[in-house]
Every structure is written in structure tokens, then in C-alpha cells.
């Protein structure tokens, strides 16, 4: 799979590209069931909200076979190599939940701002993939993007250590207001299996989920191999140290895990 010229121009202009239904509902269901298994474990990689609801499972590709396969899926790796112009490695891998009623906010931020400040990643030659494992709606805490906000590089930010369980370098209200007045705010929504790819400098956030409908999104942060991080202050399961280029698996690597109806009957 490769992106078309039209898609590449859209990504360059807006900083993100929405690909609804890139994975089948059956493929997404395999990953969704596995996410519940991850959240039920007592591991240091699983972080929780103040309510105890799951928030993030880090480095799932290192301890889960379905998520390992997703992390090397050709529908994801090949377009990212196309955009970044070279081989990529996995800088970060998160399975993020927004639990019904209890899913907390992610403040406005740029991911590359964190990668630059905390991990000493030289250039913004890294980007994100978001894979929807549930239907994402306007009601259950969708991603919010400010289109075009990736084009000015890294903004000044403050280190928010108090708002949520996960520290972020967040942007101030004046900056967000200025950017949103110019570019607007969008919230890609769609069915399980949909994918959003977005630039490391794109300003984004997500609101709390006060609806009765939870949602899980997987985030893969991929970096060009020659742009690997130079600082190793964060835990290795948050900012990875393995810079080996990812070799894509076969396109049916997830489909192989879908249960076959009628087996054993």
C-alpha cells in the first residue's frame, strides 16, 4: 500500500490524513479483545486514571502477539516509509483507552515537542499512526486536530505534571486560540479499523469521555532510523532504544488471528 499524490498533498497541507476502514472490523476486533487482556494485567507498562480505569498500555508490541503484528503491518509501515523517506523504527507504542464516564483529558500538545525535549530526537522526521479499535464518535473523547498547525515547527510549551497521570509538554491558551482561529479544529470520527496518520508537530488533544461509550485507540509513533533519539532518560518501554528498521509482515498477518466460524462444531 502506498499513498496517492492527492493524499500526500493533503497530508502536507493539513498535517494529517484520515483513512476510514483501513482494517476490517474482524481485524480490529482481534486487537480490541487483546486490549482488554492487556488492561487486566498488573504491569508497570499499564497506566491508569485516578479512578483506576485503564489509560495507557505502553510497548504492547513487545508483550502481545496481535499488537506485535500490528506494529509491523504493511498497511501502516509502507505509507510511513513513503512519507518519511526511509526505514523507520518504533519510537513509542501506546494502546490508549478512554473509559466510559472516566476517560480523562489529554491537553493540547505536540508529540515532537516531547520527543525533542525529553528524548533528544534531532528532527521532526517522525510521525504518528492512530488505529481505532472502537467506533470513535463526537461523544466519546475523539482526537482533536488543528489543521496546518504542524507547519511552524515546535511551539513554546510548559511541562504539565499535574493534570493527568501522564506528563505532557502543553501549549498555552493564547497559542491554541491563535492557531484554531486560523486553522479551525477537526475531530476525525469513524468505525473500528479506521486509521489516522499525523505529523509529529501537529497540535492535538482529546477531551474527557463523559459518555457511556468507551473507546480504545492504538498509537504507533514511528521515527526514521537515522533520526533516532540521543537521550535515554525515559523508561525504555516509553521511549524505545531498538533502532532496528521495521520489516513489514504479510498483509494477512492480522487476518490470520481472526477466529474461524464453525471451528470445533
PDB file of C-alpha atoms in Angstrom:
ATOM      1  CA  UNK A   1       0.000   0.000   0.000  1.00  0.00           C
ATOM      2  CA  UNK A   2       1.210   3.491  -0.865  1.00  0.00           C
ATOM      3  CA  UNK A   3      -0.396   6.901  -0.580  1.00  0.00           C
ATOM      4  CA  UNK A   4      -1.545   8.680  -3.730  1.00  0.00           C
ATOM      5  CA  UNK A   5      -0.238  12.061  -4.804  1.00  0.00           C
ATOM      6  CA  UNK A   6      -3.555  13.603  -3.721  1.00  0.00           C
ATOM      7  CA  UNK A   7      -3.231  12.046  -0.261  1.00  0.00           C
ATOM      8  CA  UNK A   8       0.359  13.224   0.070  1.00  0.00           C
ATOM      9  CA  UNK A   9      -0.666  16.802  -0.789  1.00  0.00           C
ATOM     10  CA  UNK A  10      -3.493  16.628   1.747  1.00  0.00           C
ATOM     11  CA  UNK A  11      -1.094  15.416   4.416  1.00  0.00           C
ATOM     12  CA  UNK A  12       1.387  18.174   3.598  1.00  0.00           C
ATOM     13  CA  UNK A  13      -1.343  20.816   3.820  1.00  0.00           C
ATOM     14  CA  UNK A  14      -3.252  19.644   6.893  1.00  0.00           C
ATOM     15  CA  UNK A  15      -0.698  17.604   8.818  1.00  0.00           C
ATOM     16  CA  UNK A  16      -2.904  14.527   8.975  1.00  0.00           C
ATOM     17  CA  UNK A  17      -4.658  12.005   6.766  1.00  0.00           C
ATOM     18  CA  UNK A  18      -7.777  10.040   7.697  1.00  0.00           C
ATOM     19  CA  UNK A  19      -8.128   6.528   6.237  1.00  0.00           C
ATOM     20  CA  UNK A  20     -11.521   5.115   7.287  1.00  0.00           C
ATOM     21  CA  UNK A  21     -11.854   1.337   7.319  1.00  0.00           C
ATOM     22  CA  UNK A  22      -8.206   0.585   6.538  1.00  0.00           C
ATOM     23  CA  UNK A  23      -8.538  -2.557   8.658  1.00  0.00           C
ATOM     24  CA  UNK A  24     -11.568  -4.831   8.662  1.00  0.00           C
ATOM     25  CA  UNK A  25     -13.924  -4.936  11.632  1.00  0.00           C
ATOM     26  CA  UNK A  26     -12.747  -8.501  12.281  1.00  0.00           C
ATOM     27  CA  UNK A  27      -9.091  -7.428  12.407  1.00  0.00           C
ATOM     28  CA  UNK A  28      -9.991  -4.560  14.751  1.00  0.00           C
ATOM     29  CA  UNK A  29     -12.000  -6.951  16.952  1.00  0.00           C
ATOM     30  CA  UNK A  30      -8.954  -9.195  17.469  1.00  0.00           C
ATOM     31  CA  UNK A  31      -6.966  -6.203  18.713  1.00  0.00           C
ATOM     32  CA  UNK A  32      -9.851  -4.879  20.823  1.00  0.00           C
ATOM     33  CA  UNK A  33     -10.169  -8.186  22.681  1.00  0.00           C
ATOM     34  CA  UNK A  34      -6.408  -8.222  23.223  1.00  0.00           C
ATOM     35  CA  UNK A  35      -6.542  -4.668  24.621  1.00  0.00           C
ATOM     36  CA  UNK A  36      -8.921  -5.837  27.362  1.00  0.00           C
ATOM     37  CA  UNK A  37      -6.419  -8.570  28.220  1.00  0.00           C
ATOM     38  CA  UNK A  38      -3.595  -6.022  28.462  1.00  0.00           C
ATOM     39  CA  UNK A  39      -5.577  -3.680  30.694  1.00  0.00           C
ATOM     40  CA  UNK A  40      -6.363  -6.546  33.088  1.00  0.00           C
ATOM     41  CA  UNK A  41      -2.673  -7.194  33.773  1.00  0.00           C
ATOM     42  CA  UNK A  42      -0.635  -5.758  36.608  1.00  0.00           C
ATOM     43  CA  UNK A  43       2.428  -4.475  34.767  1.00  0.00           C
ATOM     44  CA  UNK A  44       4.391  -1.263  35.057  1.00  0.00           C
ATOM     45  CA  UNK A  45       3.644  -0.533  31.405  1.00  0.00           C
ATOM     46  CA  UNK A  46      -0.099  -0.208  32.161  1.00  0.00           C
ATOM     47  CA  UNK A  47      -1.052   3.232  33.488  1.00  0.00           C
ATOM     48  CA  UNK A  48      -4.426   4.076  34.978  1.00  0.00           C
ATOM     49  CA  UNK A  49      -6.656   7.086  35.537  1.00  0.00           C
ATOM     50  CA  UNK A  50      -7.203   8.403  39.054  1.00  0.00           C
ATOM     51  CA  UNK A  51     -10.436   6.366  39.022  1.00  0.00           C
ATOM     52  CA  UNK A  52      -8.461   3.174  38.368  1.00  0.00           C
ATOM     53  CA  UNK A  53      -9.763   2.869  34.810  1.00  0.00           C
ATOM     54  CA  UNK A  54      -7.085   1.975  32.229  1.00  0.00           C
ATOM     55  CA  UNK A  55      -5.430   4.885  30.423  1.00  0.00           C
ATOM     56  CA  UNK A  56      -2.433   3.525  28.501  1.00  0.00           C
ATOM     57  CA  UNK A  57      -0.640   0.255  27.894  1.00  0.00           C
ATOM     58  CA  UNK A  58       2.884   1.014  26.682  1.00  0.00           C
ATOM     59  CA  UNK A  59       5.085  -1.137  24.437  1.00  0.00           C
ATOM     60  CA  UNK A  60       2.309  -3.632  23.723  1.00  0.00           C
ATOM     61  CA  UNK A  61       4.157  -4.864  20.642  1.00  0.00           C
ATOM     62  CA  UNK A  62       6.829  -6.288  22.952  1.00  0.00           C
ATOM     63  CA  UNK A  63       4.474  -8.462  25.029  1.00  0.00           C
ATOM     64  CA  UNK A  64       1.444  -9.118  22.837  1.00  0.00           C
ATOM     65  CA  UNK A  65       1.444 -11.096  19.588  1.00  0.00           C
ATOM     66  CA  UNK A  66      -1.542  -9.313  17.957  1.00  0.00           C
ATOM     67  CA  UNK A  67      -0.040  -5.905  18.708  1.00  0.00           C
ATOM     68  CA  UNK A  68       3.388  -7.079  17.532  1.00  0.00           C
ATOM     69  CA  UNK A  69       1.811  -7.873  14.181  1.00  0.00           C
ATOM     70  CA  UNK A  70       0.041  -4.528  14.022  1.00  0.00           C
ATOM     71  CA  UNK A  71       3.363  -2.790  14.659  1.00  0.00           C
ATOM     72  CA  UNK A  72       4.822  -4.327  11.500  1.00  0.00           C
ATOM     73  CA  UNK A  73       1.718  -4.284   9.337  1.00  0.00           C
ATOM     74  CA  UNK A  74       2.425  -3.270   5.723  1.00  0.00           C
ATOM     75  CA  UNK A  75      -0.695  -1.068   5.550  1.00  0.00           C
ATOM     76  CA  UNK A  76       0.977   1.114   8.171  1.00  0.00           C
ATOM     77  CA  UNK A  77       4.725   0.770   7.660  1.00  0.00           C
ATOM     78  CA  UNK A  78       4.885   1.258   3.897  1.00  0.00           C
ATOM     79  CA  UNK A  79       2.998   4.600   3.795  1.00  0.00           C
ATOM     80  CA  UNK A  80       5.073   5.941   6.699  1.00  0.00           C
ATOM     81  CA  UNK A  81       8.335   4.974   4.989  1.00  0.00           C
ATOM     82  CA  UNK A  82       6.985   6.713   1.893  1.00  0.00           C
ATOM     83  CA  UNK A  83       6.285   9.952   3.801  1.00  0.00           C
ATOM     84  CA  UNK A  84       9.494   9.964   5.866  1.00  0.00           C
ATOM     85  CA  UNK A  85      11.728   8.869   3.020  1.00  0.00           C
ATOM     86  CA  UNK A  86      13.491   5.937   4.632  1.00  0.00           C
ATOM     87  CA  UNK A  87      13.386   2.991   7.004  1.00  0.00           C
ATOM     88  CA  UNK A  88      11.625   3.511  10.340  1.00  0.00           C
ATOM     89  CA  UNK A  89      11.795   2.122  13.852  1.00  0.00           C
ATOM     90  CA  UNK A  90       9.230   2.114  16.655  1.00  0.00           C
ATOM     91  CA  UNK A  91       9.866   5.069  18.936  1.00  0.00           C
ATOM     92  CA  UNK A  92       6.752   4.598  21.050  1.00  0.00           C
ATOM     93  CA  UNK A  93       3.740   2.287  21.128  1.00  0.00           C
ATOM     94  CA  UNK A  94       0.616   3.023  23.188  1.00  0.00           C
ATOM     95  CA  UNK A  95      -2.797   1.397  23.499  1.00  0.00           C
ATOM     96  CA  UNK A  96      -4.853   4.306  24.823  1.00  0.00           C
ATOM     97  CA  UNK A  97      -8.265   3.911  26.405  1.00  0.00           C
ATOM     98  CA  UNK A  98     -10.943   6.497  27.045  1.00  0.00           C
ATOM     99  CA  UNK A  99     -13.083   4.607  29.538  1.00  0.00           C
ATOM    100  CA  UNK A 100     -16.816   5.291  29.613  1.00  0.00           C
ATOM    101  CA  UNK A 101     -17.554   8.138  32.054  1.00  0.00           C
ATOM    102  CA  UNK A 102     -13.974   8.108  33.434  1.00  0.00           C
ATOM    103  CA  UNK A 103     -11.675   8.789  30.455  1.00  0.00           C
ATOM    104  CA  UNK A 104      -9.642  11.895  31.257  1.00  0.00           C
ATOM    105  CA  UNK A 105      -8.384  14.763  29.105  1.00  0.00           C
ATOM    106  CA  UNK A 106      -5.207  14.898  27.030  1.00  0.00           C
ATOM    107  CA  UNK A 107      -4.231  18.574  26.903  1.00  0.00           C
ATOM    108  CA  UNK A 108      -3.208  20.424  23.720  1.00  0.00           C
ATOM    109  CA  UNK A 109       0.313  19.391  22.747  1.00  0.00           C
ATOM    110  CA  UNK A 110       2.723  18.377  20.004  1.00  0.00           C
ATOM    111  CA  UNK A 111       4.277  14.935  20.247  1.00  0.00           C
ATOM    112  CA  UNK A 112       7.527  16.012  18.649  1.00  0.00           C
ATOM    113  CA  UNK A 113       7.843  18.694  21.328  1.00  0.00           C
ATOM    114  CA  UNK A 114       8.136  15.888  23.869  1.00  0.00           C
ATOM    115  CA  UNK A 115      10.394  13.760  21.689  1.00  0.00           C
ATOM    116  CA  UNK A 116      12.717  16.711  21.171  1.00  0.00           C
ATOM    117  CA  UNK A 117      12.819  17.917  24.790  1.00  0.00           C
ATOM    118  CA  UNK A 118      12.762  14.595  26.627  1.00  0.00           C
ATOM    119  CA  UNK A 119      14.428  12.226  24.162  1.00  0.00           C
ATOM    120  CA  UNK A 120      16.719  14.478  22.078  1.00  0.00           C
ATOM    121  CA  UNK A 121      15.231  13.433  18.749  1.00  0.00           C
ATOM    122  CA  UNK A 122      17.127  15.638  16.261  1.00  0.00           C
ATOM    123  CA  UNK A 123      14.442  16.457  13.666  1.00  0.00           C
ATOM    124  CA  UNK A 124      10.675  16.017  13.257  1.00  0.00           C
ATOM    125  CA  UNK A 125      11.271  13.061  10.960  1.00  0.00           C
ATOM    126  CA  UNK A 126       8.763  11.028  12.939  1.00  0.00           C
ATOM    127  CA  UNK A 127       5.015  10.707  12.850  1.00  0.00           C
ATOM    128  CA  UNK A 128       2.047   9.012  14.451  1.00  0.00           C
ATOM    129  CA  UNK A 129      -0.471   6.413  13.416  1.00  0.00           C
ATOM    130  CA  UNK A 130      -3.780   6.139  15.293  1.00  0.00           C
ATOM    131  CA  UNK A 131      -5.766   2.926  14.791  1.00  0.00           C
ATOM    132  CA  UNK A 132      -9.378   2.938  16.023  1.00  0.00           C
ATOM    133  CA  UNK A 133     -10.357  -0.274  17.809  1.00  0.00           C
ATOM    134  CA  UNK A 134     -13.831   1.012  18.687  1.00  0.00           C
ATOM    135  CA  UNK A 135     -16.126   3.378  16.874  1.00  0.00           C
ATOM    136  CA  UNK A 136     -14.887   6.889  17.613  1.00  0.00           C
ATOM    137  CA  UNK A 137     -17.678   9.466  17.805  1.00  0.00           C
ATOM    138  CA  UNK A 138     -18.084  13.101  18.749  1.00  0.00           C
ATOM    139  CA  UNK A 139     -19.292  11.887  22.163  1.00  0.00           C
ATOM    140  CA  UNK A 140     -16.589   9.520  23.417  1.00  0.00           C
ATOM    141  CA  UNK A 141     -13.466  11.653  23.544  1.00  0.00           C
ATOM    142  CA  UNK A 142     -12.237  11.837  19.929  1.00  0.00           C
ATOM    143  CA  UNK A 143      -8.890  13.171  18.811  1.00  0.00           C
ATOM    144  CA  UNK A 144      -8.936  16.918  18.113  1.00  0.00           C
ATOM    145  CA  UNK A 145      -6.562  18.356  15.498  1.00  0.00           C
ATOM    146  CA  UNK A 146      -5.760  21.915  14.458  1.00  0.00           C
ATOM    147  CA  UNK A 147      -5.162  21.548  10.693  1.00  0.00           C
ATOM    148  CA  UNK A 148      -1.958  23.131   9.429  1.00  0.00           C
ATOM    149  CA  UNK A 149      -0.510  23.626  12.920  1.00  0.00           C
ATOM    150  CA  UNK A 150       2.478  21.422  12.046  1.00  0.00           C
ATOM    151  CA  UNK A 151       3.985  23.936   9.646  1.00  0.00           C
ATOM    152  CA  UNK A 152       5.614  26.309  12.187  1.00  0.00           C
ATOM    153  CA  UNK A 153       7.747  23.739  13.987  1.00  0.00           C
ATOM    154  CA  UNK A 154       7.853  23.391  17.756  1.00  0.00           C
ATOM    155  CA  UNK A 155       5.991  25.917  19.907  1.00  0.00           C
ATOM    156  CA  UNK A 156       6.868  27.067  23.401  1.00  0.00           C
ATOM    157  CA  UNK A 157       5.328  24.737  25.950  1.00  0.00           C
ATOM    158  CA  UNK A 158       5.026  24.196  29.679  1.00  0.00           C
ATOM    159  CA  UNK A 159       5.599  20.861  31.384  1.00  0.00           C
ATOM    160  CA  UNK A 160       2.251  19.764  32.806  1.00  0.00           C
ATOM    161  CA  UNK A 161       2.905  17.259  35.588  1.00  0.00           C
ATOM    162  CA  UNK A 162      -0.405  17.649  37.415  1.00  0.00           C
ATOM    163  CA  UNK A 163      -3.418  17.497  35.110  1.00  0.00           C
ATOM    164  CA  UNK A 164      -3.269  13.775  34.339  1.00  0.00           C
ATOM    165  CA  UNK A 165      -1.249  10.683  35.178  1.00  0.00           C
ATOM    166  CA  UNK A 166       0.944  11.202  32.088  1.00  0.00           C
ATOM    167  CA  UNK A 167       3.220  14.292  31.904  1.00  0.00           C
ATOM    168  CA  UNK A 168       2.938  16.428  28.779  1.00  0.00           C
ATOM    169  CA  UNK A 169       4.590  19.491  27.283  1.00  0.00           C
ATOM    170  CA  UNK A 170       1.406  21.509  26.752  1.00  0.00           C
ATOM    171  CA  UNK A 171       0.673  24.695  24.795  1.00  0.00           C
ATOM    172  CA  UNK A 172      -0.856  27.791  26.372  1.00  0.00           C
ATOM    173  CA  UNK A 173      -4.346  29.078  25.640  1.00  0.00           C
ATOM    174  CA  UNK A 174      -3.191  32.070  23.629  1.00  0.00           C
ATOM    175  CA  UNK A 175      -1.261  29.842  21.219  1.00  0.00           C
ATOM    176  CA  UNK A 176      -4.171  27.420  20.840  1.00  0.00           C
ATOM    177  CA  UNK A 177      -6.598  30.279  20.240  1.00  0.00           C
ATOM    178  CA  UNK A 178      -4.395  31.820  17.557  1.00  0.00           C
ATOM    179  CA  UNK A 179      -3.892  28.515  15.764  1.00  0.00           C
ATOM    180  CA  UNK A 180      -7.547  27.484  15.979  1.00  0.00           C
ATOM    181  CA  UNK A 181      -8.792  30.845  14.701  1.00  0.00           C
ATOM    182  CA  UNK A 182      -6.645  30.306  11.627  1.00  0.00           C
ATOM    183  CA  UNK A 183      -6.989  26.558  11.018  1.00  0.00           C
ATOM    184  CA  UNK A 184     -10.118  25.524  12.879  1.00  0.00           C
ATOM    185  CA  UNK A 185     -10.464  22.305  14.876  1.00  0.00           C
ATOM    186  CA  UNK A 186     -11.433  18.922  13.440  1.00  0.00           C
ATOM    187  CA  UNK A 187     -12.267  15.585  15.057  1.00  0.00           C
ATOM    188  CA  UNK A 188     -11.870  12.548  12.776  1.00  0.00           C
ATOM    189  CA  UNK A 189     -14.557  10.012  13.670  1.00  0.00           C
ATOM    190  CA  UNK A 190     -15.306   6.635  12.194  1.00  0.00           C
ATOM    191  CA  UNK A 191     -15.712   2.885  12.648  1.00  0.00           C
ATOM    192  CA  UNK A 192     -13.296   0.362  14.140  1.00  0.00           C
ATOM    193  CA  UNK A 193     -10.379  -0.258  11.809  1.00  0.00           C
ATOM    194  CA  UNK A 194     -10.099   3.368  10.714  1.00  0.00           C
ATOM    195  CA  UNK A 195      -6.646   4.956  10.770  1.00  0.00           C
ATOM    196  CA  UNK A 196      -5.309   8.498  11.139  1.00  0.00           C
ATOM    197  CA  UNK A 197      -1.691   9.309  10.291  1.00  0.00           C
ATOM    198  CA  UNK A 198      -0.450  12.647  11.574  1.00  0.00           C
ATOM    199  CA  UNK A 199       2.695  14.763  11.728  1.00  0.00           C
ATOM    200  CA  UNK A 200       4.758  14.830  14.920  1.00  0.00           C
ATOM    201  CA  UNK A 201       4.340  18.628  15.125  1.00  0.00           C
ATOM    202  CA  UNK A 202       0.568  18.667  14.597  1.00  0.00           C
ATOM    203  CA  UNK A 203      -1.147  20.268  17.605  1.00  0.00           C
ATOM    204  CA  UNK A 204      -3.743  17.893  19.031  1.00  0.00           C
ATOM    205  CA  UNK A 205      -5.680  16.971  22.154  1.00  0.00           C
ATOM    206  CA  UNK A 206      -8.652  14.901  23.252  1.00  0.00           C
ATOM    207  CA  UNK A 207     -11.449  15.821  25.673  1.00  0.00           C
ATOM    208  CA  UNK A 208     -12.702  13.743  28.602  1.00  0.00           C
ATOM    209  CA  UNK A 209     -15.124  10.953  27.852  1.00  0.00           C
ATOM    210  CA  UNK A 210     -18.266  11.505  29.908  1.00  0.00           C
ATOM    211  CA  UNK A 211     -20.364   9.300  27.629  1.00  0.00           C
ATOM    212  CA  UNK A 212     -21.341   5.702  28.488  1.00  0.00           C
ATOM    213  CA  UNK A 213     -19.323   4.512  25.470  1.00  0.00           C
ATOM    214  CA  UNK A 214     -15.646   3.686  25.897  1.00  0.00           C
ATOM    215  CA  UNK A 215     -13.136   3.748  23.088  1.00  0.00           C
ATOM    216  CA  UNK A 216      -9.628   2.400  22.503  1.00  0.00           C
ATOM    217  CA  UNK A 217      -7.113   3.822  20.014  1.00  0.00           C
ATOM    218  CA  UNK A 218      -3.648   2.376  19.322  1.00  0.00           C
ATOM    219  CA  UNK A 219      -0.869   4.900  18.697  1.00  0.00           C
ATOM    220  CA  UNK A 220       2.300   3.939  16.880  1.00  0.00           C
ATOM    221  CA  UNK A 221       4.999   6.610  16.821  1.00  0.00           C
ATOM    222  CA  UNK A 222       7.483   5.839  14.050  1.00  0.00           C
ATOM    223  CA  UNK A 223      10.804   7.597  13.528  1.00  0.00           C
ATOM    224  CA  UNK A 224      13.235   7.457  10.626  1.00  0.00           C
ATOM    225  CA  UNK A 225      16.137   5.277  11.670  1.00  0.00           C
ATOM    226  CA  UNK A 226      18.842   7.882  11.063  1.00  0.00           C
ATOM    227  CA  UNK A 227      16.861  10.331  13.256  1.00  0.00           C
ATOM    228  CA  UNK A 228      16.869   8.116  16.342  1.00  0.00           C
ATOM    229  CA  UNK A 229      16.847   9.598  19.836  1.00  0.00           C
ATOM    230  CA  UNK A 230      20.080  10.553  21.604  1.00  0.00           C
ATOM    231  CA  UNK A 231      18.873  10.858  25.219  1.00  0.00           C
ATOM    232  CA  UNK A 232      17.716   7.871  27.246  1.00  0.00           C
ATOM    233  CA  UNK A 233      16.146   9.443  30.323  1.00  0.00           C
ATOM    234  CA  UNK A 234      12.691   7.932  29.962  1.00  0.00           C
ATOM    235  CA  UNK A 235      11.907   4.283  30.625  1.00  0.00           C
ATOM    236  CA  UNK A 236      12.785   2.024  27.669  1.00  0.00           C
ATOM    237  CA  UNK A 237       9.164   0.920  27.369  1.00  0.00           C
ATOM    238  CA  UNK A 238       8.144   4.585  26.880  1.00  0.00           C
ATOM    239  CA  UNK A 239      10.935   5.726  24.533  1.00  0.00           C
ATOM    240  CA  UNK A 240      12.416   2.695  22.801  1.00  0.00           C
ATOM    241  CA  UNK A 241      16.113   2.087  22.230  1.00  0.00           C
ATOM    242  CA  UNK A 242      15.855  -0.520  19.472  1.00  0.00           C
ATOM    243  CA  UNK A 243      16.552   1.333  16.221  1.00  0.00           C
ATOM    244  CA  UNK A 244      16.325  -1.738  14.001  1.00  0.00           C
ATOM    245  CA  UNK A 245      14.347  -0.961  10.819  1.00  0.00           C
ATOM    246  CA  UNK A 246      10.872  -2.489  10.860  1.00  0.00           C
ATOM    247  CA  UNK A 247      10.363  -5.096   8.156  1.00  0.00           C
ATOM    248  CA  UNK A 248       6.707  -5.272   7.112  1.00  0.00           C
ATOM    249  CA  UNK A 249       4.907  -8.567   7.589  1.00  0.00           C
ATOM    250  CA  UNK A 250       2.447 -10.098   5.142  1.00  0.00           C
ATOM    251  CA  UNK A 251      -0.807  -8.235   4.605  1.00  0.00           C
ATOM    252  CA  UNK A 252      -2.825 -11.080   6.164  1.00  0.00           C
ATOM    253  CA  UNK A 253      -0.772 -11.167   9.387  1.00  0.00           C
ATOM    254  CA  UNK A 254      -3.710  -9.898  11.472  1.00  0.00           C
ATOM    255  CA  UNK A 255      -6.381 -11.702   9.479  1.00  0.00           C
ATOM    256  CA  UNK A 256      -4.669 -14.980  10.440  1.00  0.00           C
ATOM    257  CA  UNK A 257      -5.702 -14.334  14.057  1.00  0.00           C
ATOM    258  CA  UNK A 258      -9.398 -13.848  13.279  1.00  0.00           C
ATOM    259  CA  UNK A 259     -11.387 -16.807  14.712  1.00  0.00           C
ATOM    260  CA  UNK A 260     -12.866 -19.030  12.038  1.00  0.00           C
ATOM    261  CA  UNK A 261     -16.603 -19.507  12.396  1.00  0.00           C
ATOM    262  CA  UNK A 262     -17.657 -23.095  12.920  1.00  0.00           C
ATOM    263  CA  UNK A 263     -14.290 -24.413  14.088  1.00  0.00           C
ATOM    264  CA  UNK A 264     -14.880 -27.298  16.501  1.00  0.00           C
ATOM    265  CA  UNK A 265     -18.586 -27.590  15.687  1.00  0.00           C
TER     266      UNK A 265
END
